[in-house]
Amino acid sequence: MTITITAFERSPDGGMGLARDTRVRWALEEAGLPYDVRYVSFQAMKEPAHLRLHPFGQIPTYEEGDLALFETGAIVFHIADRHAGLFPTDADARARAVMWMFAALNSVEPCILELVIARFQEGDRPWTPERLPLVKERIRQRLGQLATRLGDAEWLDGGFSAGDLMMVSVLLRARPSGMLDEFPSLAAYVARGEARPAYQRAFADQLEANTGVRPAG
Ligand code: GTB
């Protein structure tokens, strides 16, 4: 059955992997699933046809036959649930992979998004200079806790799983601020994720769609 996802017609980052279709592309590549991409403009995202797929008028969405999904957590879970490659076969290990997916989305991504919002949407507010250090401190605390748990392991719980895919995807959003590099073990963990052939293909496809240029390699 054909899988179709949506992505930015023109991603604000120029297709450098920060928009959330990257994690869906990555999951599809890990599972070895071919897919089509429908590129949507910011205006089209707010129109009825897209709102029927995504009530909040965002990307990415996922369509497969009669199934239509939004929310990257649900989409990546669905892919991992139905196809080999992203969840361990052991039931307890699988539950922990799901736990790490939720941890990435619920316990790590929100504080990183706070910083993105504080810098780019509220950067000109008079209270921003006072607020930024608090926002950054919350990220430092969470990333420090995560680094402690990861220790010198390659992945969060044994082999690579959808939990790592989601965590790496979320941590990538902390990199432009320089905060990821404050935690060398997490920066190395992210680099391991980015080095995976499936990630490389997802990244190259997204970049090519935005720039017309496919990275070498
Ligand atoms: N919780 C949802 C999910 O996980 O699927 C969040 C979806 C979401 O935030 N989508 C964003 C969107 O459609 C794109 S990813 N925004 C348009 C809108 O709301 O009108 C967020 C994003 C956008 C741009 C960059 N960038 O260029 O660096 C990075 C991330």
Tab-separated table of C-alpha atoms and ligand atoms in Angstrom:
chain	number	residue	atom	x	y	z
A	1	MET	CA	0.000	0.000	0.000
A	2	THR	CA	1.395	3.426	-0.890
A	3	ILE	CA	2.515	5.577	2.013
A	4	THR	CA	2.322	9.342	1.572
A	5	ILE	CA	3.649	11.861	4.057
A	6	THR	CA	3.495	15.646	3.975
A	7	ALA	CA	6.410	18.013	4.406
A	8	PHE	CA	7.148	21.728	4.077
A	9	GLU	CA	7.204	22.938	0.495
A	10	ARG	CA	9.974	25.235	1.725
A	11	SER	CA	11.363	24.329	5.106
A	12	PRO	CA	12.490	27.363	7.147
A	13	ASP	CA	15.800	25.566	7.825
A	14	GLY	CA	16.356	24.923	4.114
A	15	GLY	CA	15.896	21.174	4.601
A	16	MET	CA	18.682	20.686	7.141
A	17	GLY	CA	16.818	18.010	9.077
A	18	LEU	CA	15.139	20.077	11.781
A	19	ALA	CA	11.542	19.900	10.549
A	20	ARG	CA	9.597	16.986	11.955
A	21	ASP	CA	9.087	15.130	8.703
A	22	THR	CA	12.759	14.079	9.116
A	23	ARG	CA	11.948	11.664	11.933
A	24	VAL	CA	9.120	10.111	9.920
A	25	ARG	CA	11.324	9.778	6.841
A	26	TRP	CA	14.026	8.239	9.052
A	27	ALA	CA	11.610	5.697	10.544
A	28	LEU	CA	10.362	4.746	7.067
A	29	GLU	CA	13.939	4.300	5.891
A	30	GLU	CA	14.837	2.165	8.920
A	31	ALA	CA	11.833	-0.031	8.159
A	32	GLY	CA	12.755	-0.194	4.465
A	33	LEU	CA	9.420	1.248	3.340
A	34	PRO	CA	9.075	3.267	0.133
A	35	TYR	CA	6.995	6.426	0.440
A	36	ASP	CA	5.817	9.487	-1.431
A	37	VAL	CA	6.008	13.046	-0.133
A	38	ARG	CA	3.372	15.691	-0.764
A	39	TYR	CA	4.897	19.125	-0.248
A	40	VAL	CA	2.584	21.739	1.242
A	41	SER	CA	2.914	25.499	1.579
A	42	PHE	CA	2.243	27.292	4.883
A	43	GLN	CA	-0.990	28.582	3.347
A	44	ALA	CA	-2.156	25.142	2.169
A	45	MET	CA	-1.558	23.749	5.680
A	46	LYS	CA	-4.318	25.999	7.003
A	47	GLU	CA	-6.848	25.111	4.318
A	48	PRO	CA	-9.694	22.602	4.733
A	49	ALA	CA	-8.120	19.808	2.679
A	50	HIS	CA	-5.053	19.690	4.929
A	51	LEU	CA	-6.997	20.429	8.126
A	52	ARG	CA	-9.001	17.272	7.506
A	53	LEU	CA	-5.715	15.389	7.823
A	54	HIS	CA	-4.176	17.514	10.543
A	55	PRO	CA	-6.513	19.467	12.826
A	56	PHE	CA	-3.705	21.815	13.887
A	57	GLY	CA	-2.699	22.663	10.325
A	58	GLN	CA	0.825	21.290	10.526
A	59	ILE	CA	3.181	18.801	8.928
A	60	PRO	CA	3.956	15.945	8.869
A	61	THR	CA	0.963	13.750	8.164
A	62	TYR	CA	0.924	10.101	7.158
A	63	GLU	CA	-1.507	8.339	4.832
A	64	GLU	CA	-1.595	4.639	4.107
A	65	GLY	CA	-4.760	3.360	2.429
A	66	ASP	CA	-7.662	4.399	4.652
A	67	LEU	CA	-5.412	5.275	7.561
A	68	ALA	CA	-4.515	8.936	8.114
A	69	LEU	CA	-2.308	9.953	11.030
A	70	PHE	CA	-0.773	13.118	12.405
A	71	GLU	CA	1.661	13.579	15.361
A	72	THR	CA	5.127	12.208	14.814
A	73	GLY	CA	4.979	10.112	17.981
A	74	ALA	CA	1.924	8.257	16.684
A	75	ILE	CA	3.340	7.964	13.185
A	76	VAL	CA	6.707	6.578	14.262
A	77	PHE	CA	4.961	4.240	16.714
A	78	HIS	CA	2.709	2.968	13.916
A	79	ILE	CA	5.664	2.304	11.615
A	80	ALA	CA	7.615	0.559	14.395
A	81	ASP	CA	4.561	-1.439	15.448
A	82	ARG	CA	3.828	-2.816	11.985
A	83	HIS	CA	7.314	-3.346	10.584
A	84	ALA	CA	10.568	-4.868	11.740
A	85	GLY	CA	13.571	-2.745	12.577
A	86	LEU	CA	12.455	-0.222	15.163
A	87	PHE	CA	11.085	-2.175	18.118
A	88	PRO	CA	12.852	-5.095	19.837
A	89	THR	CA	11.034	-8.423	19.718
A	90	ASP	CA	11.267	-8.946	23.497
A	91	ALA	CA	8.042	-7.546	25.023
A	92	ASP	CA	9.733	-5.796	27.968
A	93	ALA	CA	12.428	-4.276	25.769
A	94	ARG	CA	9.698	-3.072	23.425
A	95	ALA	CA	7.859	-1.421	26.335
A	96	ARG	CA	11.084	0.366	27.255
A	97	ALA	CA	11.564	1.540	23.650
A	98	VAL	CA	8.055	3.035	23.807
A	99	MET	CA	8.973	4.603	27.155
A	100	TRP	CA	11.979	6.322	25.557
A	101	MET	CA	9.810	7.593	22.699
A	102	PHE	CA	7.491	9.207	25.238
A	103	ALA	CA	10.455	10.487	27.253
A	104	ALA	CA	11.864	12.167	24.153
A	105	LEU	CA	8.537	13.812	23.293
A	106	ASN	CA	7.258	14.597	26.780
A	107	SER	CA	10.320	15.108	28.957
A	108	VAL	CA	13.042	16.386	26.628
A	109	GLU	CA	11.470	18.079	23.603
A	110	PRO	CA	9.325	20.619	25.534
A	111	CYS	CA	12.242	22.368	27.238
A	112	ILE	CA	14.189	22.507	23.954
A	113	LEU	CA	11.147	23.984	22.199
A	114	GLU	CA	10.877	26.596	24.953
A	115	LEU	CA	14.292	27.869	23.912
A	116	VAL	CA	13.395	27.890	20.217
A	117	ILE	CA	10.273	29.913	21.044
A	118	ALA	CA	12.131	32.238	23.426
A	119	ARG	CA	14.821	32.978	20.828
A	120	PHE	CA	12.855	33.170	17.614
A	121	GLN	CA	9.270	34.097	18.496
A	122	GLU	CA	9.809	36.125	21.653
A	123	GLY	CA	13.350	37.353	21.025
A	124	ASP	CA	12.265	40.998	20.856
A	125	ARG	CA	10.226	40.969	24.081
A	126	PRO	CA	11.661	43.095	26.895
A	127	TRP	CA	11.638	40.165	29.331
A	128	THR	CA	13.504	37.749	27.065
A	129	PRO	CA	17.043	38.548	28.313
A	130	GLU	CA	15.892	37.786	31.843
A	131	ARG	CA	14.024	34.621	30.840
A	132	LEU	CA	16.595	33.009	28.551
A	133	PRO	CA	18.993	31.884	31.312
A	134	LEU	CA	16.098	30.120	33.091
A	135	VAL	CA	15.039	28.360	29.902
A	136	LYS	CA	18.624	27.281	29.201
A	137	GLU	CA	19.099	26.050	32.745
A	138	ARG	CA	16.077	23.759	32.412
A	139	ILE	CA	17.579	22.267	29.253
A	140	ARG	CA	20.953	21.820	30.971
A	141	GLN	CA	19.319	19.997	33.828
A	142	ARG	CA	17.369	17.626	31.567
A	143	LEU	CA	20.268	16.946	29.202
A	144	GLY	CA	22.545	16.333	32.179
A	145	GLN	CA	20.103	13.740	33.529
A	146	LEU	CA	19.863	12.098	30.119
A	147	ALA	CA	23.657	12.033	29.728
A	148	THR	CA	23.950	10.390	33.140
A	149	ARG	CA	21.498	7.664	32.140
A	150	LEU	CA	23.121	7.088	28.742
A	151	GLY	CA	26.577	6.841	30.340
A	152	ASP	CA	28.963	5.324	27.821
A	153	ALA	CA	26.303	3.147	26.176
A	154	GLU	CA	25.808	3.289	22.438
A	155	TRP	CA	21.996	3.515	22.613
A	156	LEU	CA	19.498	4.099	25.422
A	157	ASP	CA	18.467	0.488	25.995
A	158	GLY	CA	20.553	-2.128	24.213
A	159	GLY	CA	20.175	-1.992	20.437
A	160	PHE	CA	18.987	0.984	18.405
A	161	SER	CA	15.212	1.425	18.599
A	162	ALA	CA	12.417	3.889	17.854
A	163	GLY	CA	13.225	5.326	21.302
A	164	ASP	CA	16.673	6.351	20.061
A	165	LEU	CA	15.257	7.594	16.761
A	166	MET	CA	12.933	9.930	18.624
A	167	MET	CA	15.509	11.012	21.206
A	168	VAL	CA	18.162	11.793	18.585
A	169	SER	CA	15.564	13.701	16.533
A	170	VAL	CA	14.604	15.790	19.555
A	171	LEU	CA	18.205	16.451	20.616
A	172	LEU	CA	19.052	17.673	17.129
A	173	ARG	CA	16.875	20.692	17.821
A	174	ALA	CA	19.193	21.689	20.677
A	175	ARG	CA	22.245	21.758	18.420
A	176	PRO	CA	21.792	25.177	16.734
A	177	SER	CA	21.839	26.854	20.168
A	178	GLY	CA	25.169	25.198	21.017
A	179	MET	CA	23.636	23.486	24.034
A	180	LEU	CA	23.963	19.946	22.695
A	181	ASP	CA	27.731	20.376	22.503
A	182	GLU	CA	27.823	21.163	26.218
A	183	PHE	CA	27.176	17.406	26.617
A	184	PRO	CA	29.815	15.591	24.544
A	185	SER	CA	28.351	12.134	25.196
A	186	LEU	CA	24.948	13.275	23.914
A	187	ALA	CA	26.552	15.008	20.929
A	188	ALA	CA	28.305	11.702	20.130
A	189	TYR	CA	25.013	9.813	20.597
A	190	VAL	CA	23.321	12.159	18.107
A	191	ALA	CA	26.235	11.736	15.691
A	192	ARG	CA	25.793	7.938	15.885
A	193	GLY	CA	22.144	8.384	14.952
A	194	GLU	CA	22.998	10.705	12.075
A	195	ALA	CA	25.592	8.221	10.808
A	196	ARG	CA	22.988	5.521	10.289
A	197	PRO	CA	22.417	4.899	6.563
A	198	ALA	CA	18.649	5.271	7.041
A	199	TYR	CA	19.104	8.723	8.578
A	200	GLN	CA	21.501	9.711	5.802
A	201	ARG	CA	18.944	8.794	3.162
A	202	ALA	CA	16.166	10.660	4.982
A	203	PHE	CA	18.355	13.746	5.387
A	204	ALA	CA	19.511	13.673	1.754
A	205	ASP	CA	15.947	13.372	0.471
A	206	GLN	CA	14.751	16.286	2.583
A	207	LEU	CA	17.708	18.476	1.623
A	208	GLU	CA	17.355	17.639	-2.058
A	209	ALA	CA	13.654	18.488	-1.977
A	210	ASN	CA	14.463	21.911	-0.520
A	211	THR	CA	17.601	22.828	-2.432
A	212	GLY	CA	17.689	20.597	-5.494
A	213	VAL	CA	21.098	19.410	-4.310
A	214	ARG	CA	21.762	15.925	-2.972
A	215	PRO	CA	24.606	15.756	-0.438
A	216	ALA	CA	27.546	13.587	-1.485
A	217	GLY	CA	27.857	10.135	0.070
B	1	GTB	N1	3.536	17.610	17.844
B	1	GTB	C1	3.548	17.680	16.406
B	1	GTB	C2	4.271	16.474	15.835
B	1	GTB	O1	5.164	15.939	16.507
B	1	GTB	O2	3.926	16.010	14.743
B	1	GTB	C3	4.201	19.003	16.004
B	1	GTB	C4	4.133	19.229	14.522
B	1	GTB	C5	4.812	20.565	14.164
B	1	GTB	O3	5.239	21.343	15.037
B	1	GTB	N2	4.921	20.808	12.877
B	1	GTB	C6	5.558	22.016	12.415
B	1	GTB	C7	4.609	22.817	11.534
B	1	GTB	O4	3.899	22.269	10.744
B	1	GTB	C8	6.782	21.642	11.565
B	1	GTB	S1	8.027	20.873	12.547
B	1	GTB	N3	4.641	24.149	11.665
B	1	GTB	C9	3.844	25.015	10.851
B	1	GTB	C10	2.736	25.624	11.616
B	1	GTB	O5	2.484	25.262	12.790
B	1	GTB	O6	2.068	26.498	11.021
B	1	GTB	C11	8.591	22.304	13.533
B	1	GTB	C12	9.774	22.955	12.860
B	1	GTB	C13	9.606	23.918	11.922
B	1	GTB	C14	10.719	24.506	11.336
B	1	GTB	C15	11.972	24.104	11.729
B	1	GTB	N4	13.121	24.711	11.153
B	1	GTB	O7	13.050	25.222	10.072
B	1	GTB	O8	14.201	24.698	11.763
B	1	GTB	C16	12.135	23.144	12.679
B	1	GTB	C17	11.016	22.553	13.230
